[in-house]
mmCIF file of C-alpha atoms in Angstrom:
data_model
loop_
_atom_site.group_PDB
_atom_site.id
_atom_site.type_symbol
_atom_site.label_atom_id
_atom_site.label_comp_id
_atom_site.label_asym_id
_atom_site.label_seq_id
_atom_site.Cartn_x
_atom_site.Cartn_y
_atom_site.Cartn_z
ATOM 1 C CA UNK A 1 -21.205 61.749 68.230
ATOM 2 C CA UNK A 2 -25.220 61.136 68.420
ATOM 3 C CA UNK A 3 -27.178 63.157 67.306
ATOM 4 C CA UNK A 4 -29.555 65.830 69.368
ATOM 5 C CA UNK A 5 -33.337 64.682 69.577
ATOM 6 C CA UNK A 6 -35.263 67.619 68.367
ATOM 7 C CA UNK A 7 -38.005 69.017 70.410
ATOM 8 C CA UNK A 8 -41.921 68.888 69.057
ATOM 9 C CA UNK A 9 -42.999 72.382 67.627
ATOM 10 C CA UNK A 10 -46.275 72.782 67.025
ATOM 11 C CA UNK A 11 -45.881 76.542 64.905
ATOM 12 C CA UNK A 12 -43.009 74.128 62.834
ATOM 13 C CA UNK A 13 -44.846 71.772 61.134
ATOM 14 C CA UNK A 14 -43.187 68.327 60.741
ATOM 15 C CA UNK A 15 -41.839 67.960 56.850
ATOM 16 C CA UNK A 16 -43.279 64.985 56.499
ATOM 17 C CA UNK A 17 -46.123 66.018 57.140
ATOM 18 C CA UNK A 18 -48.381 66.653 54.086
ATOM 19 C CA UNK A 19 -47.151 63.057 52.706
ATOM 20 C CA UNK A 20 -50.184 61.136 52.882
ATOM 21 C CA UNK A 21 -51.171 61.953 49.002
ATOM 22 C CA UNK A 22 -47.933 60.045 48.478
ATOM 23 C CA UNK A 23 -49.181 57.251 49.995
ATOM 24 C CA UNK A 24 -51.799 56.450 47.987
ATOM 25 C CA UNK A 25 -49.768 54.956 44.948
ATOM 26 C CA UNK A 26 -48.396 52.589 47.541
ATOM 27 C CA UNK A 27 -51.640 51.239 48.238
ATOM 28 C CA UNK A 28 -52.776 51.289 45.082
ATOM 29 C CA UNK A 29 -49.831 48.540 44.124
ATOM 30 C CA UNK A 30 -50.572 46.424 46.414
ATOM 31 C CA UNK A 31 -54.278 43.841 46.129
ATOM 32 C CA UNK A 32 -56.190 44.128 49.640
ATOM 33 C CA UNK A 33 -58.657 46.150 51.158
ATOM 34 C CA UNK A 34 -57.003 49.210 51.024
ATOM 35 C CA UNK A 35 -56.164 49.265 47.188
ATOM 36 C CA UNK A 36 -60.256 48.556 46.819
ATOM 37 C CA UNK A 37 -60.214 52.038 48.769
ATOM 38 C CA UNK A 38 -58.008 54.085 46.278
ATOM 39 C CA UNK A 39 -59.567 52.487 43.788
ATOM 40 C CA UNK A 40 -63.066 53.534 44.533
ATOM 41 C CA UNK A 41 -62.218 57.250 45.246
ATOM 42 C CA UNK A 42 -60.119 57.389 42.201
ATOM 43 C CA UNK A 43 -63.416 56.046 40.508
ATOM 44 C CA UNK A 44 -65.687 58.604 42.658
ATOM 45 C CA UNK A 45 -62.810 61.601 41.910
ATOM 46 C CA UNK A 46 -63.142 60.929 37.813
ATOM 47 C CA UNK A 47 -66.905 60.544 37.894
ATOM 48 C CA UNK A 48 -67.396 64.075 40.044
ATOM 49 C CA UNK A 49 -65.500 65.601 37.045
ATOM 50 C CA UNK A 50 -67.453 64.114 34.603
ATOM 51 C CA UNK A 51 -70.448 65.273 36.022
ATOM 52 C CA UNK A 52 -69.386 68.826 37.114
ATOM 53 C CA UNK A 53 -68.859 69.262 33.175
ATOM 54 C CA UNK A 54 -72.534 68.267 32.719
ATOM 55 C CA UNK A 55 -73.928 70.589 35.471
ATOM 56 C CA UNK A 56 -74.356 74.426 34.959
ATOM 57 C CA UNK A 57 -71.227 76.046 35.212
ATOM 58 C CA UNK A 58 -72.485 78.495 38.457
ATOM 59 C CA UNK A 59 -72.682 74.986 40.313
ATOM 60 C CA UNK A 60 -69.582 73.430 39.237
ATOM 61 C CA UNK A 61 -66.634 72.990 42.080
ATOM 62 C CA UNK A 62 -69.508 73.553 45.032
ATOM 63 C CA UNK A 63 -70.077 69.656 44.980
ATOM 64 C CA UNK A 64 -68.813 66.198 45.152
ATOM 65 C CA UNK A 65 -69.953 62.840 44.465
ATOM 66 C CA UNK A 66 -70.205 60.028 47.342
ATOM 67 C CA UNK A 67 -71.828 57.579 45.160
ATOM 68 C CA UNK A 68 -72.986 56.810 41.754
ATOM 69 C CA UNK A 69 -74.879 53.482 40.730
ATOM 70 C CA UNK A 70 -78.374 52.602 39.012
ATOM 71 C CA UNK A 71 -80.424 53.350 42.493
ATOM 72 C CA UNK A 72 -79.111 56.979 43.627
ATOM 73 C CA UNK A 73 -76.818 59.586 43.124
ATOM 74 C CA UNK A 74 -75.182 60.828 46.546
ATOM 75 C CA UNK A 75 -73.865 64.458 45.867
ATOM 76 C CA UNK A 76 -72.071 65.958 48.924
ATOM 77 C CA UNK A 77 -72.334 69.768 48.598
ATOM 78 C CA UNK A 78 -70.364 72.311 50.580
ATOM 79 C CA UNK A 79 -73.749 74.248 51.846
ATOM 80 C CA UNK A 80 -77.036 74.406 52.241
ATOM 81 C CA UNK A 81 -77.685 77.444 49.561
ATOM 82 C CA UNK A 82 -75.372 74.826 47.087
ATOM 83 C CA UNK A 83 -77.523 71.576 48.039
ATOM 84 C CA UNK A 84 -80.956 73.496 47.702
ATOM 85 C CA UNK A 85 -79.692 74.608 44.161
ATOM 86 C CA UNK A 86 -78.547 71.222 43.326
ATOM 87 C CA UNK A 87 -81.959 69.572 43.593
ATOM 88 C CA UNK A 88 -83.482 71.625 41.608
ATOM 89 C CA UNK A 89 -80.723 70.372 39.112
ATOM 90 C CA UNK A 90 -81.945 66.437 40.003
ATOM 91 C CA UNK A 91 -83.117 65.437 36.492
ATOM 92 C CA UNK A 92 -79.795 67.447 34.926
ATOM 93 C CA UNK A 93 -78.039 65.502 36.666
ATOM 94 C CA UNK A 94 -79.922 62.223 36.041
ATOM 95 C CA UNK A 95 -79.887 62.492 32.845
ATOM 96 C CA UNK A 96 -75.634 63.261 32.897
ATOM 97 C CA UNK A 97 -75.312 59.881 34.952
ATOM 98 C CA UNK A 98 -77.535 57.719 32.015
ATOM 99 C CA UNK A 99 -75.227 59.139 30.035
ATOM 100 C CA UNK A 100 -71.805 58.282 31.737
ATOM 101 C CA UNK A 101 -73.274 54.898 32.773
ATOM 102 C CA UNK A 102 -76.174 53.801 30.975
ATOM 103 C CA UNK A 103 -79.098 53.660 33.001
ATOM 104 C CA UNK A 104 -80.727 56.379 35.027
ATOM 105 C CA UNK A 105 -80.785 56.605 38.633
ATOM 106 C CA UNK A 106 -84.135 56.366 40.320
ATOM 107 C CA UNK A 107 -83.295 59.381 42.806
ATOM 108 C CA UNK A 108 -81.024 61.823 43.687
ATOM 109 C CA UNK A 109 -80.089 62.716 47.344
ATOM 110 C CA UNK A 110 -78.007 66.080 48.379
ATOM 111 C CA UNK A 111 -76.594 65.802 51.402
ATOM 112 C CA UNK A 112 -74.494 69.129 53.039
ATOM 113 C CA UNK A 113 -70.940 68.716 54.113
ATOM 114 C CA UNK A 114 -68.758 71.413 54.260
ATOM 115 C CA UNK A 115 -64.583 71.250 52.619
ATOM 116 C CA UNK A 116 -62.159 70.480 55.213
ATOM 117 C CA UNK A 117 -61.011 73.880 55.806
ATOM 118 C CA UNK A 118 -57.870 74.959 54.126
ATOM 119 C CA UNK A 119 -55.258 75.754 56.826
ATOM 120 C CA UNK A 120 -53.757 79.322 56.433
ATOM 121 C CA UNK A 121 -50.067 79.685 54.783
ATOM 122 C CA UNK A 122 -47.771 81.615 56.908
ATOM 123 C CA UNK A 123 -50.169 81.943 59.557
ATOM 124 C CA UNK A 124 -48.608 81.176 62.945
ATOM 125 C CA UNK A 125 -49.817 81.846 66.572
ATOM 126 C CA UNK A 126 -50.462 85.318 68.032
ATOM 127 C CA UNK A 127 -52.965 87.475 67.336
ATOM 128 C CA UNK A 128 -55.955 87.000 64.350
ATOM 129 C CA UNK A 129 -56.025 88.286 61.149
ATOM 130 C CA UNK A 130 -59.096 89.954 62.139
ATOM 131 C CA UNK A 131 -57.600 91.633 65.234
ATOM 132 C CA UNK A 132 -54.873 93.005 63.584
ATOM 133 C CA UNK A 133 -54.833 96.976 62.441
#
């Protein structure tokens, strides 16, 4: 007896979906290219903490760090009213990366882009949350 091929439903979502974070450990095992990747953001990931513990505390989870060397810090924050406030912060955080790696970066650049929104648990399709009375 075979086996029924299930139909696609999108308000059902797939359970392997959500996997990917699993993934990484895989590529991290192997050398290549895509181990260099995991690598790097696991590198990026532990340097953002780092730094958030430097920075004031009313800026700390707004922002994360793209890149990190002796030329420039890249800080991506998640809005404008965050990225004005962290330039303001530039030398703070300057002086947080001599510490962490030596030598000072020559500038700081804030760039805005926004967290990946987090999808809603239990929401399905029908009417908003907004709509609803």
């Amino acid at each position: 007896m075979t086996a029924k091929p299930r139909k696609f439903n999108p308000a059902a979502p797939s359970k392997r979906e959500g996997s990917l974070h699993r993934l990484a450990p895989r590529l991290a095992q192997r050398p290549g290219p895509l181990r260099a990747v995991v690598d790097h953001a696991r590198e990026l990931e532990r340097l953002t903490r780092r730094l958030q513990r430097a920075a004031p505390e009313a800026v700390r989870g707004r922002w994360r760090l793209a890149r990190l060397d002796p030329e420039e810090i890249v800080i991506l924050a998640e809005s404008s009213a965050w990225a004005t406030r962290l330039r303001f912060l530039a030398p703070q955080l300057q002086d947080a990366a001599e510490r962490l790696g030596g030598r000072r970066p020559q500038r700081v650049t804030v760039r805005v882009a926004p967290s990946a929104p987090q999808p809603r648990v239990g929401a399905g399709r029908g009417v908003p949350e907004s709509d609803k009375k």
